[in-house]
């Protein structure tokens, strides 16, 4: 009852005040003022008279988060600590322990220690579960416990962690951490360069230019730009990266909003480095935002062959707005459009389904657009590659395994039970895959398909209509068939699962630096990119 009351009463107030200083406020002054007055009196009466003791701060926090959850996942409220974290993410450096850390309710999990940084030097490994930071128990800490690990350079922090069931302690000396937007670049062969872009922070275009310059000095005449898994970042850096490969004064992206001042066009402003080098761009379902601006623009301008899987489809632009007491709000202000006019937003957060989930644009509702040379491209669901690869798409069962963190957990167990000394000779065997399947069983892995959900809903309707006796036998048979499919599905996706397992395991022994070296030698998408670039006529056929 308490949560329902909070949501019903407090949300309308915030839904109106979010536009307090904007156009909506000016045009609906009376209605906004009226709702503010209603909320003020309600909030006062609630806190004074409610039967149980209330906490005004908690009520307000719940109201804000509940209201924003009804909009889109990118419009967020940031307290003072969150504001600092966002600044660090965009700047590309921070002071801390030098590790990617996952915050859970009762522990902090080391996902990846960065090579030669503080956590690594203190001996922490991926999979370690921190349960105590100095004298603070993580389970008892109300806010984001990850903030406990941050502090000034040169200061130390004591952590208690669990590794393979044993409790251990470590002292970590905090230091400045430089997070590279381009964590790796190298030559794939004698004339093909490879650049990885991990995020779009303030250093992205500068690091990309530096990498390209170095690769060309090494003999690169062709280039593969890897945007897989890149969640995006700064819009201006997406424009600057695109500018490396296209001329000055070229339209890259347009933003459109209901607020006129946010309607903007972004053109390249610098002289390019190379407008002729053959270019392949790799994307996948985790390539989002700024990654889609770059891949979408290069595709629309017929400047690159895009391969992989359809991108995430985040066609929304956010801007931070300062609030009182050092807090901020990141609010979605507009949608962005590629040079051909495409909006590639995949999910409609305003028109939700009966379960409250954002609806996805159906393929039959996609609109066709033309690239600079007249090729047909579509909106409605992320950037569609010029060459879609089944190997890049994740199957439903693989997604379920990832969502339960079982790839990560198995890699942790593998690391402590196996010795790998040579990256070049590393390869998982059939026995390893069998062990992984046993690991899934031991961890009670199961997943429900969308088909199962639909069948269950249909059975519920049949029961209401008293038809369940007539359909029960067929229903049982269908479920049996689905269970049989799930047993086979793991084997049918063996290559996909082994690839993901290999990537995670390689990272345990040889860090991220070793992972990229492993990619260059073994990754299917990179090899496909090399194949396309090797034949000029084949490359050009994708762009005509």
Short mmCIF file of C-alpha atoms in Angstrom, two decimals:
data_model
loop_
_atom_site.label_atom_id
_atom_site.label_comp_id
_atom_site.label_asym_id
_atom_site.label_seq_id
_atom_site.Cartn_x
_atom_site.Cartn_y
_atom_site.Cartn_z
CA UNK A 1 0.00 0.00 0.00
CA UNK A 2 2.81 2.38 0.92
CA UNK A 3 4.56 2.02 -2.46
CA UNK A 4 1.29 2.35 -4.36
CA UNK A 5 0.42 5.51 -2.44
CA UNK A 6 3.85 6.98 -3.13
CA UNK A 7 3.62 6.34 -6.86
CA UNK A 8 0.06 7.55 -7.35
CA UNK A 9 0.43 10.70 -5.32
CA UNK A 10 3.98 11.88 -5.91
CA UNK A 11 4.53 11.08 -9.56
CA UNK A 12 2.14 13.72 -10.98
CA UNK A 13 4.02 16.45 -9.15
CA UNK A 14 7.38 15.50 -10.60
CA UNK A 15 5.98 14.79 -14.03
CA UNK A 16 5.01 18.44 -14.15
CA UNK A 17 8.00 20.02 -12.42
CA UNK A 18 10.43 18.30 -14.81
CA UNK A 19 9.37 20.92 -17.34
CA UNK A 20 9.33 23.77 -14.80
CA UNK A 21 11.77 25.99 -16.66
CA UNK A 22 10.79 25.02 -20.19
CA UNK A 23 8.17 25.54 -22.83
CA UNK A 24 5.54 23.37 -21.14
CA UNK A 25 5.76 25.50 -18.00
CA UNK A 26 5.23 28.70 -19.93
CA UNK A 27 2.21 27.40 -21.85
CA UNK A 28 0.56 25.59 -18.91
CA UNK A 29 1.47 27.92 -16.07
CA UNK A 30 -1.85 27.66 -14.24
CA UNK A 31 -2.10 23.87 -14.44
CA UNK A 32 1.48 23.40 -13.21
CA UNK A 33 1.03 25.87 -10.36
CA UNK A 34 -2.20 24.12 -9.40
CA UNK A 35 -0.56 20.68 -9.29
CA UNK A 36 2.40 21.99 -7.29
CA UNK A 37 0.03 23.42 -4.69
CA UNK A 38 -1.93 20.16 -4.52
CA UNK A 39 1.28 18.20 -4.04
CA UNK A 40 2.64 20.55 -1.39
CA UNK A 41 -0.46 20.27 0.77
CA UNK A 42 -0.69 16.51 0.22
CA UNK A 43 2.95 15.91 1.10
CA UNK A 44 2.59 17.95 4.27
CA UNK A 45 -0.58 16.13 5.38
CA UNK A 46 0.88 12.74 4.54
CA UNK A 47 4.01 13.23 6.62
CA UNK A 48 2.09 14.76 9.54
CA UNK A 49 -0.81 12.32 9.74
CA UNK A 50 0.11 8.95 8.23
CA UNK A 51 -0.37 6.13 10.75
CA UNK A 52 3.25 4.95 10.56
CA UNK A 53 6.41 7.03 10.81
CA UNK A 54 7.40 8.35 7.37
CA UNK A 55 10.74 9.52 6.00
CA UNK A 56 10.23 12.52 3.70
CA UNK A 57 13.55 11.94 1.94
CA UNK A 58 12.75 8.31 1.18
CA UNK A 59 9.26 9.21 -0.04
CA UNK A 60 10.68 11.83 -2.35
CA UNK A 61 13.40 9.51 -3.65
CA UNK A 62 10.81 6.83 -4.44
CA UNK A 63 8.61 9.38 -6.17
CA UNK A 64 11.41 10.64 -8.40
CA UNK A 65 12.59 7.18 -9.41
CA UNK A 66 9.05 5.89 -9.98
CA UNK A 67 8.18 8.84 -12.19
CA UNK A 68 11.33 8.56 -14.28
CA UNK A 69 10.80 4.81 -14.69
CA UNK A 70 7.59 5.65 -16.56
CA UNK A 71 9.56 7.63 -19.15
CA UNK A 72 12.68 5.97 -20.58
CA UNK A 73 15.72 4.27 -19.01
CA UNK A 74 18.03 7.15 -19.90
CA UNK A 75 16.25 9.95 -18.02
CA UNK A 76 17.79 9.65 -14.56
CA UNK A 77 18.27 11.49 -11.29
CA UNK A 78 21.81 11.78 -9.92
CA UNK A 79 22.77 12.49 -6.34
CA UNK A 80 26.11 14.16 -5.61
CA UNK A 81 28.07 10.89 -5.83
CA UNK A 82 26.36 9.95 -9.10
CA UNK A 83 27.28 13.35 -10.57
CA UNK A 84 30.94 12.70 -9.85
CA UNK A 85 30.75 9.21 -11.34
CA UNK A 86 29.24 10.62 -14.54
CA UNK A 87 32.03 13.21 -14.74
CA UNK A 88 34.64 10.47 -14.41
CA UNK A 89 32.99 8.37 -17.10
CA UNK A 90 33.01 11.22 -19.61
CA UNK A 91 36.50 12.45 -18.73
CA UNK A 92 38.15 9.06 -19.10
CA UNK A 93 40.15 9.14 -15.86
CA UNK A 94 39.50 8.83 -12.15
CA UNK A 95 41.15 7.99 -8.87
CA UNK A 96 40.38 4.61 -7.39
CA UNK A 97 41.42 0.96 -7.30
CA UNK A 98 41.62 0.43 -11.07
CA UNK A 99 38.99 -2.22 -11.65
CA UNK A 100 35.58 -2.71 -13.21
CA UNK A 101 33.34 -3.47 -10.22
CA UNK A 102 29.76 -4.76 -10.16
CA UNK A 103 27.69 -3.50 -7.22
CA UNK A 104 25.26 -6.06 -5.80
CA UNK A 105 23.05 -5.82 -2.73
CA UNK A 106 25.50 -7.42 -0.31
CA UNK A 107 28.85 -7.44 -2.12
CA UNK A 108 31.06 -5.85 -4.74
CA UNK A 109 32.22 -8.21 -7.46
CA UNK A 110 35.49 -7.59 -9.29
CA UNK A 111 34.56 -8.00 -12.96
CA UNK A 112 37.92 -6.99 -14.38
CA UNK A 113 41.08 -5.69 -12.70
CA UNK A 114 42.98 -3.35 -15.02
CA UNK A 115 46.50 -4.53 -15.71
CA UNK A 116 49.20 -2.97 -13.50
CA UNK A 117 46.75 -0.77 -11.62
CA UNK A 118 46.06 -0.76 -7.87
CA UNK A 119 43.67 -3.71 -7.58
CA UNK A 120 45.86 -5.84 -9.83
CA UNK A 121 48.99 -4.97 -7.88
CA UNK A 122 47.17 -5.85 -4.64
CA UNK A 123 46.43 -9.29 -6.03
CA UNK A 124 42.68 -8.99 -6.65
CA UNK A 125 41.23 -11.15 -9.43
CA UNK A 126 38.03 -11.24 -11.46
CA UNK A 127 35.37 -13.05 -9.44
CA UNK A 128 36.56 -11.82 -6.04
CA UNK A 129 33.57 -10.73 -3.93
CA UNK A 130 34.27 -7.77 -1.64
CA UNK A 131 32.08 -7.93 1.46
CA UNK A 132 33.75 -5.24 3.57
CA UNK A 133 35.49 -1.94 2.75
CA UNK A 134 37.53 -0.56 5.66
CA UNK A 135 35.09 -0.92 8.56
CA UNK A 136 31.93 -0.77 6.45
CA UNK A 137 30.04 -3.97 5.65
CA UNK A 138 28.77 -3.74 2.08
CA UNK A 139 25.45 -5.40 2.94
CA UNK A 140 24.75 -2.65 5.51
CA UNK A 141 25.66 0.26 3.23
CA UNK A 142 22.55 2.01 1.97
CA UNK A 143 23.99 3.92 -1.01
CA UNK A 144 26.14 2.68 -3.91
CA UNK A 145 28.85 0.71 -2.12
CA UNK A 146 31.15 1.13 -5.12
CA UNK A 147 31.75 4.70 -3.93
CA UNK A 148 33.55 3.29 -0.88
CA UNK A 149 36.42 2.22 -3.11
CA UNK A 150 37.05 5.72 -4.44
CA UNK A 151 39.35 8.20 -2.78
CA UNK A 152 42.38 10.40 -3.26
CA UNK A 153 45.49 9.17 -5.02
CA UNK A 154 47.95 7.72 -2.54
CA UNK A 155 45.33 6.86 0.06
CA UNK A 156 44.76 3.23 0.98
CA UNK A 157 41.65 1.14 1.49
CA UNK A 158 41.32 -2.19 3.31
CA UNK A 159 39.02 -4.73 1.70
CA UNK A 160 37.74 -8.10 2.87
CA UNK A 161 36.77 -10.40 0.05
CA UNK A 162 35.73 -13.96 -0.68
CA UNK A 163 37.63 -16.03 -3.25
CA UNK A 164 36.59 -19.59 -3.96
CA UNK A 165 34.83 -19.81 -0.62
CA UNK A 166 37.74 -18.44 1.45
CA UNK A 167 37.75 -15.03 3.14
CA UNK A 168 40.85 -12.93 2.51
CA UNK A 169 42.06 -9.38 3.11
CA UNK A 170 44.00 -6.90 1.01
CA UNK A 171 45.26 -3.33 1.25
CA UNK A 172 44.84 -1.35 -1.97
CA UNK A 173 46.74 1.86 -2.61
CA UNK A 174 44.45 4.11 -4.66
CA UNK A 175 45.87 5.81 -7.73
CA UNK A 176 44.88 7.82 -10.78
CA UNK A 177 43.38 5.59 -13.47
CA UNK A 178 43.48 6.48 -17.14
CA UNK A 179 40.69 4.73 -19.05
CA UNK A 180 41.54 4.58 -22.73
CA UNK A 181 38.75 5.05 -25.23
CA UNK A 182 40.98 3.13 -27.64
CA UNK A 183 42.28 0.24 -25.52
CA UNK A 184 43.88 -1.56 -28.46
CA UNK A 185 45.06 -1.12 -32.02
CA UNK A 186 47.31 -3.33 -34.12
CA UNK A 187 48.00 -4.68 -37.58
CA UNK A 188 45.85 -7.68 -38.53
CA UNK A 189 48.05 -8.47 -41.50
CA UNK A 190 50.67 -6.68 -43.57
CA UNK A 191 48.28 -3.98 -44.84
CA UNK A 192 45.17 -4.01 -42.61
CA UNK A 193 44.90 -2.09 -39.36
CA UNK A 194 42.49 -2.75 -36.50
CA UNK A 195 41.23 -0.17 -33.97
CA UNK A 196 38.97 -0.87 -30.98
CA UNK A 197 36.74 1.94 -29.67
CA UNK A 198 35.44 1.03 -26.21
CA UNK A 199 33.57 4.25 -25.36
CA UNK A 200 33.09 7.84 -26.48
CA UNK A 201 34.66 10.05 -23.85
CA UNK A 202 36.58 13.32 -24.20
CA UNK A 203 39.68 11.48 -25.50
CA UNK A 204 38.08 9.26 -28.13
CA UNK A 205 38.77 11.16 -31.36
CA UNK A 206 42.29 12.12 -30.31
CA UNK A 207 43.16 8.51 -29.44
CA UNK A 208 41.58 7.25 -32.67
CA UNK A 209 43.63 9.71 -34.74
CA UNK A 210 46.79 8.71 -32.93
CA UNK A 211 46.09 5.01 -33.50
CA UNK A 212 45.34 5.53 -37.20
CA UNK A 213 48.47 7.60 -37.67
CA UNK A 214 50.60 4.89 -36.08
CA UNK A 215 48.97 2.10 -38.07
CA UNK A 216 49.50 3.95 -41.35
CA UNK A 217 53.15 4.34 -40.43
CA UNK A 218 53.21 0.54 -39.99
CA UNK A 219 51.81 0.09 -43.50
CA UNK A 220 48.04 0.07 -42.99
CA UNK A 221 46.20 0.66 -46.26
CA UNK A 222 42.86 -0.70 -45.00
CA UNK A 223 41.13 -0.41 -41.65
CA UNK A 224 38.71 -2.28 -39.37
CA UNK A 225 36.99 -0.10 -36.74
CA UNK A 226 35.49 -2.18 -33.92
CA UNK A 227 32.46 -0.63 -32.20
CA UNK A 228 31.09 -3.87 -30.77
CA UNK A 229 29.96 -3.54 -27.17
CA UNK A 230 30.49 0.25 -27.26
CA UNK A 231 27.61 1.83 -25.29
CA UNK A 232 28.27 5.34 -26.63
CA UNK A 233 28.99 8.57 -24.79
CA UNK A 234 29.64 12.10 -25.99
CA UNK A 235 27.81 13.13 -29.16
CA UNK A 236 30.49 15.64 -30.19
CA UNK A 237 33.11 12.90 -30.08
CA UNK A 238 30.97 10.75 -32.37
CA UNK A 239 31.00 13.64 -34.84
CA UNK A 240 34.76 14.05 -34.44
CA UNK A 241 35.44 10.34 -35.04
CA UNK A 242 33.28 10.41 -38.16
CA UNK A 243 35.21 13.51 -39.26
CA UNK A 244 38.43 11.45 -39.36
CA UNK A 245 37.09 9.66 -42.44
CA UNK A 246 34.81 12.21 -44.13
CA UNK A 247 35.37 15.77 -45.42
CA UNK A 248 34.86 19.01 -43.54
CA UNK A 249 31.33 20.52 -43.51
CA UNK A 250 29.64 17.13 -43.89
CA UNK A 251 26.34 16.57 -42.05
CA UNK A 252 26.76 13.75 -39.49
CA UNK A 253 23.70 13.87 -37.26
CA UNK A 254 20.59 15.96 -36.63
CA UNK A 255 18.71 16.22 -33.33
CA UNK A 256 15.00 17.00 -33.23
CA UNK A 257 13.04 18.00 -30.15
CA UNK A 258 9.78 19.63 -29.12
CA UNK A 259 11.97 22.41 -27.67
CA UNK A 260 13.28 24.47 -30.58
CA UNK A 261 16.68 25.27 -29.05
CA UNK A 262 17.50 21.54 -29.01
CA UNK A 263 16.92 21.19 -32.75
CA UNK A 264 20.48 21.09 -34.03
CA UNK A 265 22.53 19.89 -36.94
CA UNK A 266 26.06 18.65 -36.41
CA UNK A 267 28.59 18.98 -39.22
CA UNK A 268 32.23 17.98 -39.38
CA UNK A 269 34.42 20.98 -38.59
CA UNK A 270 37.97 19.70 -39.18
CA UNK A 271 40.03 18.53 -42.09
CA UNK A 272 39.84 14.70 -42.28
CA UNK A 273 42.79 12.37 -41.89
CA UNK A 274 41.87 9.96 -44.67
CA UNK A 275 38.76 9.97 -46.88
CA UNK A 276 39.95 7.12 -49.11
CA UNK A 277 41.18 4.28 -46.88
CA UNK A 278 38.83 1.27 -47.26
CA UNK A 279 36.94 0.93 -44.01
CA UNK A 280 34.95 -1.84 -42.31
CA UNK A 281 32.96 -1.08 -39.14
CA UNK A 282 31.99 -3.87 -36.73
CA UNK A 283 28.79 -3.50 -34.66
CA UNK A 284 26.58 -5.73 -32.54
CA UNK A 285 23.48 -5.56 -30.36
CA UNK A 286 25.42 -3.70 -27.66
CA UNK A 287 26.62 -0.93 -29.96
CA UNK A 288 24.53 2.06 -28.93
CA UNK A 289 24.13 5.83 -29.01
CA UNK A 290 27.35 7.49 -30.22
CA UNK A 291 28.40 4.16 -31.77
CA UNK A 292 25.25 4.27 -33.86
CA UNK A 293 25.89 7.87 -34.88
CA UNK A 294 29.29 6.88 -36.24
CA UNK A 295 28.23 3.62 -37.91
CA UNK A 296 24.98 5.13 -39.21
CA UNK A 297 26.71 8.19 -40.65
CA UNK A 298 29.53 6.22 -42.29
CA UNK A 299 26.91 3.88 -43.76
CA UNK A 300 24.68 6.71 -45.03
CA UNK A 301 27.68 8.44 -46.61
CA UNK A 302 28.78 5.16 -48.25
CA UNK A 303 32.11 5.59 -46.50
CA UNK A 304 32.30 2.17 -44.79
CA UNK A 305 30.97 -1.36 -44.99
CA UNK A 306 29.14 -2.11 -41.74
CA UNK A 307 29.10 -5.77 -40.69
CA UNK A 308 27.91 -7.77 -37.67
CA UNK A 309 24.47 -7.63 -36.04
CA UNK A 310 21.85 -4.90 -35.84
CA UNK A 311 22.82 -2.28 -33.26
CA UNK A 312 20.93 -1.56 -30.05
CA UNK A 313 18.70 1.22 -31.42
CA UNK A 314 19.16 4.04 -28.92
CA UNK A 315 18.08 7.01 -31.00
CA UNK A 316 17.70 9.30 -27.99
CA UNK A 317 19.84 12.22 -26.85
CA UNK A 318 20.28 13.22 -23.18
CA UNK A 319 21.47 16.40 -21.55
CA UNK A 320 22.37 16.99 -17.88
CA UNK A 321 20.39 19.62 -15.98
CA UNK A 322 21.67 20.99 -12.68
CA UNK A 323 19.33 20.75 -9.72
CA UNK A 324 19.68 21.99 -6.15
CA UNK A 325 22.12 20.69 -3.50
CA UNK A 326 24.66 19.47 -6.06
CA UNK A 327 22.29 17.01 -7.71
CA UNK A 328 21.55 16.65 -11.40
CA UNK A 329 19.07 15.18 -13.78
CA UNK A 330 19.98 13.62 -17.11
CA UNK A 331 16.95 14.11 -19.30
CA UNK A 332 16.11 12.89 -22.79
CA UNK A 333 15.68 16.06 -24.83
CA UNK A 334 15.61 14.90 -28.45
CA UNK A 335 15.98 12.14 -30.99
CA UNK A 336 18.87 11.93 -33.37
CA UNK A 337 18.76 11.30 -37.10
CA UNK A 338 21.49 10.06 -39.43
CA UNK A 339 22.44 12.00 -42.59
CA UNK A 340 19.83 10.14 -44.68
CA UNK A 341 17.11 11.15 -42.22
CA UNK A 342 16.80 7.88 -40.29
CA UNK A 343 15.79 7.74 -36.65
CA UNK A 344 17.06 4.38 -35.49
CA UNK A 345 15.29 4.25 -32.12
CA UNK A 346 14.12 0.68 -31.63
CA UNK A 347 11.88 0.94 -28.55
CA UNK A 348 8.85 3.16 -27.98
CA UNK A 349 8.84 4.01 -24.27
CA UNK A 350 5.74 6.18 -24.49
CA UNK A 351 3.36 3.63 -26.00
CA UNK A 352 3.86 0.58 -23.82
CA UNK A 353 2.16 -2.80 -23.99
CA UNK A 354 -0.33 -4.21 -21.47
CA UNK A 355 2.56 -5.37 -19.26
CA UNK A 356 4.12 -1.91 -19.16
CA UNK A 357 7.02 -2.84 -21.43
CA UNK A 358 8.26 -0.54 -24.17
CA UNK A 359 7.08 -1.67 -27.59
CA UNK A 360 9.48 -2.45 -30.43
CA UNK A 361 8.99 -1.04 -33.89
CA UNK A 362 7.75 -3.80 -36.17
CA UNK A 363 9.71 -4.47 -39.32
CA UNK A 364 6.68 -3.82 -41.51
CA UNK A 365 6.61 -0.29 -40.09
CA UNK A 366 10.21 0.51 -40.99
CA UNK A 367 10.68 3.39 -43.41
CA UNK A 368 13.12 3.34 -46.33
CA UNK A 369 15.80 5.99 -46.84
CA UNK A 370 18.60 6.45 -49.34
CA UNK A 371 22.35 6.70 -48.76
CA UNK A 372 24.48 9.22 -50.62
CA UNK A 373 24.89 6.81 -53.54
CA UNK A 374 21.24 5.72 -53.50
CA UNK A 375 21.43 2.49 -51.50
CA UNK A 376 18.31 1.68 -49.46
CA UNK A 377 18.60 1.73 -45.68
CA UNK A 378 15.90 1.57 -43.00
CA UNK A 379 14.97 3.20 -39.72
CA UNK A 380 13.09 1.70 -36.81
CA UNK A 381 15.44 -0.67 -35.10
CA UNK A 382 19.09 0.23 -34.85
CA UNK A 383 21.68 0.31 -37.62
CA UNK A 384 21.22 -2.70 -39.86
CA UNK A 385 24.62 -3.91 -41.12
CA UNK A 386 25.40 -4.09 -44.82
CA UNK A 387 26.39 -7.67 -44.05
CA UNK A 388 24.53 -9.33 -41.18
CA UNK A 389 26.38 -12.23 -39.57
CA UNK A 390 24.54 -14.94 -37.70
CA UNK A 391 27.67 -15.49 -35.63
CA UNK A 392 27.30 -11.98 -34.14
CA UNK A 393 23.73 -12.49 -32.96
CA UNK A 394 23.15 -14.12 -29.59
CA UNK A 395 20.60 -16.91 -29.35
CA UNK A 396 17.90 -16.75 -26.64
CA UNK A 397 19.52 -19.51 -24.59
CA UNK A 398 22.92 -17.79 -24.75
CA UNK A 399 21.35 -14.53 -23.58
CA UNK A 400 19.75 -16.40 -20.67
CA UNK A 401 23.11 -17.92 -19.68
CA UNK A 402 24.78 -14.49 -19.82
CA UNK A 403 21.97 -12.88 -17.81
CA UNK A 404 22.57 -15.37 -15.00
CA UNK A 405 26.29 -14.52 -15.10
CA UNK A 406 27.19 -18.16 -15.75
CA UNK A 407 29.81 -17.47 -18.43
CA UNK A 408 31.61 -15.24 -15.93
CA UNK A 409 31.27 -17.71 -13.05
CA UNK A 410 32.50 -20.66 -15.10
CA UNK A 411 35.53 -18.65 -16.25
CA UNK A 412 36.33 -17.98 -12.59
CA UNK A 413 36.22 -21.67 -11.76
CA UNK A 414 38.25 -22.52 -14.86
CA UNK A 415 40.95 -20.02 -13.90
CA UNK A 416 41.51 -21.62 -10.49
CA UNK A 417 41.52 -25.17 -11.85
CA UNK A 418 43.57 -24.85 -15.02
CA UNK A 419 46.91 -23.44 -16.11
CA UNK A 420 47.17 -21.47 -19.36
CA UNK A 421 50.62 -20.11 -20.21
CA UNK A 422 50.51 -19.54 -23.98
CA UNK A 423 47.87 -17.32 -25.56
CA UNK A 424 48.71 -18.57 -29.04
CA UNK A 425 47.93 -22.21 -28.22
CA UNK A 426 44.88 -21.69 -25.99
CA UNK A 427 41.74 -23.49 -27.16
CA UNK A 428 38.80 -24.95 -25.27
CA UNK A 429 38.17 -28.65 -25.89
CA UNK A 430 35.06 -30.82 -26.15
CA UNK A 431 35.78 -31.91 -22.59
CA UNK A 432 35.75 -28.27 -21.48
CA UNK A 433 32.35 -27.80 -23.12
CA UNK A 434 31.03 -30.92 -21.40
CA UNK A 435 32.30 -29.52 -18.10
CA UNK A 436 30.50 -26.27 -18.83
CA UNK A 437 27.21 -28.10 -19.42
CA UNK A 438 27.67 -29.91 -16.12
CA UNK A 439 28.37 -26.53 -14.50
CA UNK A 440 25.05 -25.21 -15.85
CA UNK A 441 23.21 -28.19 -14.35
CA UNK A 442 24.99 -27.78 -11.02
CA UNK A 443 23.88 -24.14 -10.95
CA UNK A 444 20.27 -25.12 -11.77
CA UNK A 445 20.24 -23.19 -15.00
CA UNK A 446 16.84 -22.93 -16.64
CA UNK A 447 15.11 -20.37 -18.81
CA UNK A 448 11.60 -19.68 -20.01
CA UNK A 449 11.09 -19.07 -23.72
CA UNK A 450 8.65 -16.51 -25.05
CA UNK A 451 6.74 -19.44 -26.54
CA UNK A 452 6.35 -20.98 -23.07
CA UNK A 453 5.04 -17.70 -21.71
CA UNK A 454 2.52 -17.49 -24.54
CA UNK A 455 1.41 -21.10 -23.95
CA UNK A 456 1.04 -20.46 -20.22
CA UNK A 457 -1.11 -17.40 -20.90
CA UNK A 458 -3.22 -19.39 -23.35
CA UNK A 459 -3.71 -22.14 -20.76
CA UNK A 460 -4.77 -19.57 -18.17
CA UNK A 461 -7.41 -18.25 -20.58
CA UNK A 462 -8.50 -21.84 -21.32
CA UNK A 463 -9.02 -22.43 -17.58
CA UNK A 464 -11.14 -19.30 -17.32
CA UNK A 465 -13.23 -20.58 -20.22
CA UNK A 466 -13.27 -24.10 -18.70
CA UNK A 467 -11.52 -25.56 -21.71
CA UNK A 468 -8.39 -26.70 -19.88
CA UNK A 469 -9.42 -30.37 -19.87
CA UNK A 470 -9.72 -30.32 -23.66
CA UNK A 471 -6.33 -28.68 -24.25
CA UNK A 472 -4.33 -30.05 -21.32
CA UNK A 473 -2.94 -33.09 -23.19
CA UNK A 474 -1.82 -30.98 -26.15
CA UNK A 475 -0.36 -28.39 -23.76
CA UNK A 476 1.67 -31.03 -21.93
CA UNK A 477 2.97 -32.34 -25.25
CA UNK A 478 3.99 -28.86 -26.38
CA UNK A 479 5.84 -28.17 -23.13
CA UNK A 480 7.60 -31.52 -23.44
CA UNK A 481 8.73 -30.57 -26.94
CA UNK A 482 10.02 -27.22 -25.69
CA UNK A 483 11.98 -28.89 -22.89
CA UNK A 484 13.50 -31.25 -25.44
CA UNK A 485 14.45 -28.23 -27.56
CA UNK A 486 16.15 -26.55 -24.59
CA UNK A 487 18.20 -29.66 -23.92
CA UNK A 488 19.44 -29.60 -27.50
CA UNK A 489 19.80 -25.82 -27.73
CA UNK A 490 22.99 -25.71 -25.68
CA UNK A 491 24.69 -28.17 -28.03
CA UNK A 492 23.31 -26.35 -31.09
CA UNK A 493 24.91 -23.13 -29.82
CA UNK A 494 28.20 -24.77 -28.90
CA UNK A 495 30.35 -22.57 -31.17
CA UNK A 496 28.74 -19.38 -29.85
CA UNK A 497 29.12 -20.41 -26.22
CA UNK A 498 32.71 -21.59 -26.66
CA UNK A 499 33.60 -18.26 -28.23
CA UNK A 500 32.16 -16.31 -25.29
CA UNK A 501 33.79 -18.65 -22.78
CA UNK A 502 37.15 -18.37 -24.54
CA UNK A 503 36.99 -14.56 -24.50
CA UNK A 504 36.25 -14.43 -20.77
CA UNK A 505 38.88 -17.04 -19.88
CA UNK A 506 41.58 -15.38 -22.00
CA UNK A 507 40.92 -12.12 -20.17
CA UNK A 508 41.55 -13.86 -16.83
CA UNK A 509 45.05 -14.94 -17.80
CA UNK A 510 46.17 -12.23 -20.20
CA UNK A 511 44.00 -9.22 -19.26
CA UNK A 512 42.08 -7.17 -21.82
CA UNK A 513 45.28 -6.54 -23.75
CA UNK A 514 45.62 -10.25 -24.37
CA UNK A 515 41.95 -10.55 -25.28
CA UNK A 516 42.35 -8.15 -28.19
CA UNK A 517 45.40 -10.01 -29.42
CA UNK A 518 43.33 -13.19 -29.23
CA UNK A 519 40.56 -11.47 -31.20
CA UNK A 520 42.91 -10.52 -34.01
CA UNK A 521 43.97 -14.14 -34.45
CA UNK A 522 40.65 -15.89 -33.86
CA UNK A 523 37.60 -13.61 -34.08
CA UNK A 524 35.17 -14.49 -36.87
CA UNK A 525 33.92 -10.93 -37.45
CA UNK A 526 37.45 -9.56 -37.78
CA UNK A 527 38.36 -12.32 -40.19
CA UNK A 528 35.24 -11.53 -42.22
CA UNK A 529 36.24 -7.88 -42.32
CA UNK A 530 39.71 -8.82 -43.57
CA UNK A 531 38.12 -10.99 -46.25
CA UNK A 532 35.94 -8.11 -47.51
CA UNK A 533 38.82 -5.65 -47.52
CA UNK A 534 41.12 -8.09 -49.31
CA UNK A 535 39.06 -7.91 -52.50
CA UNK A 536 38.50 -4.29 -53.70
CA UNK A 537 35.64 -5.19 -56.04
CA UNK A 538 33.90 -7.15 -53.29
CA UNK A 539 34.34 -4.22 -50.89
CA UNK A 540 32.94 -1.71 -53.40
CA UNK A 541 29.99 -3.98 -54.21
CA UNK A 542 28.58 -3.33 -50.74
CA UNK A 543 28.76 0.44 -51.30
CA UNK A 544 27.19 0.63 -54.79
#
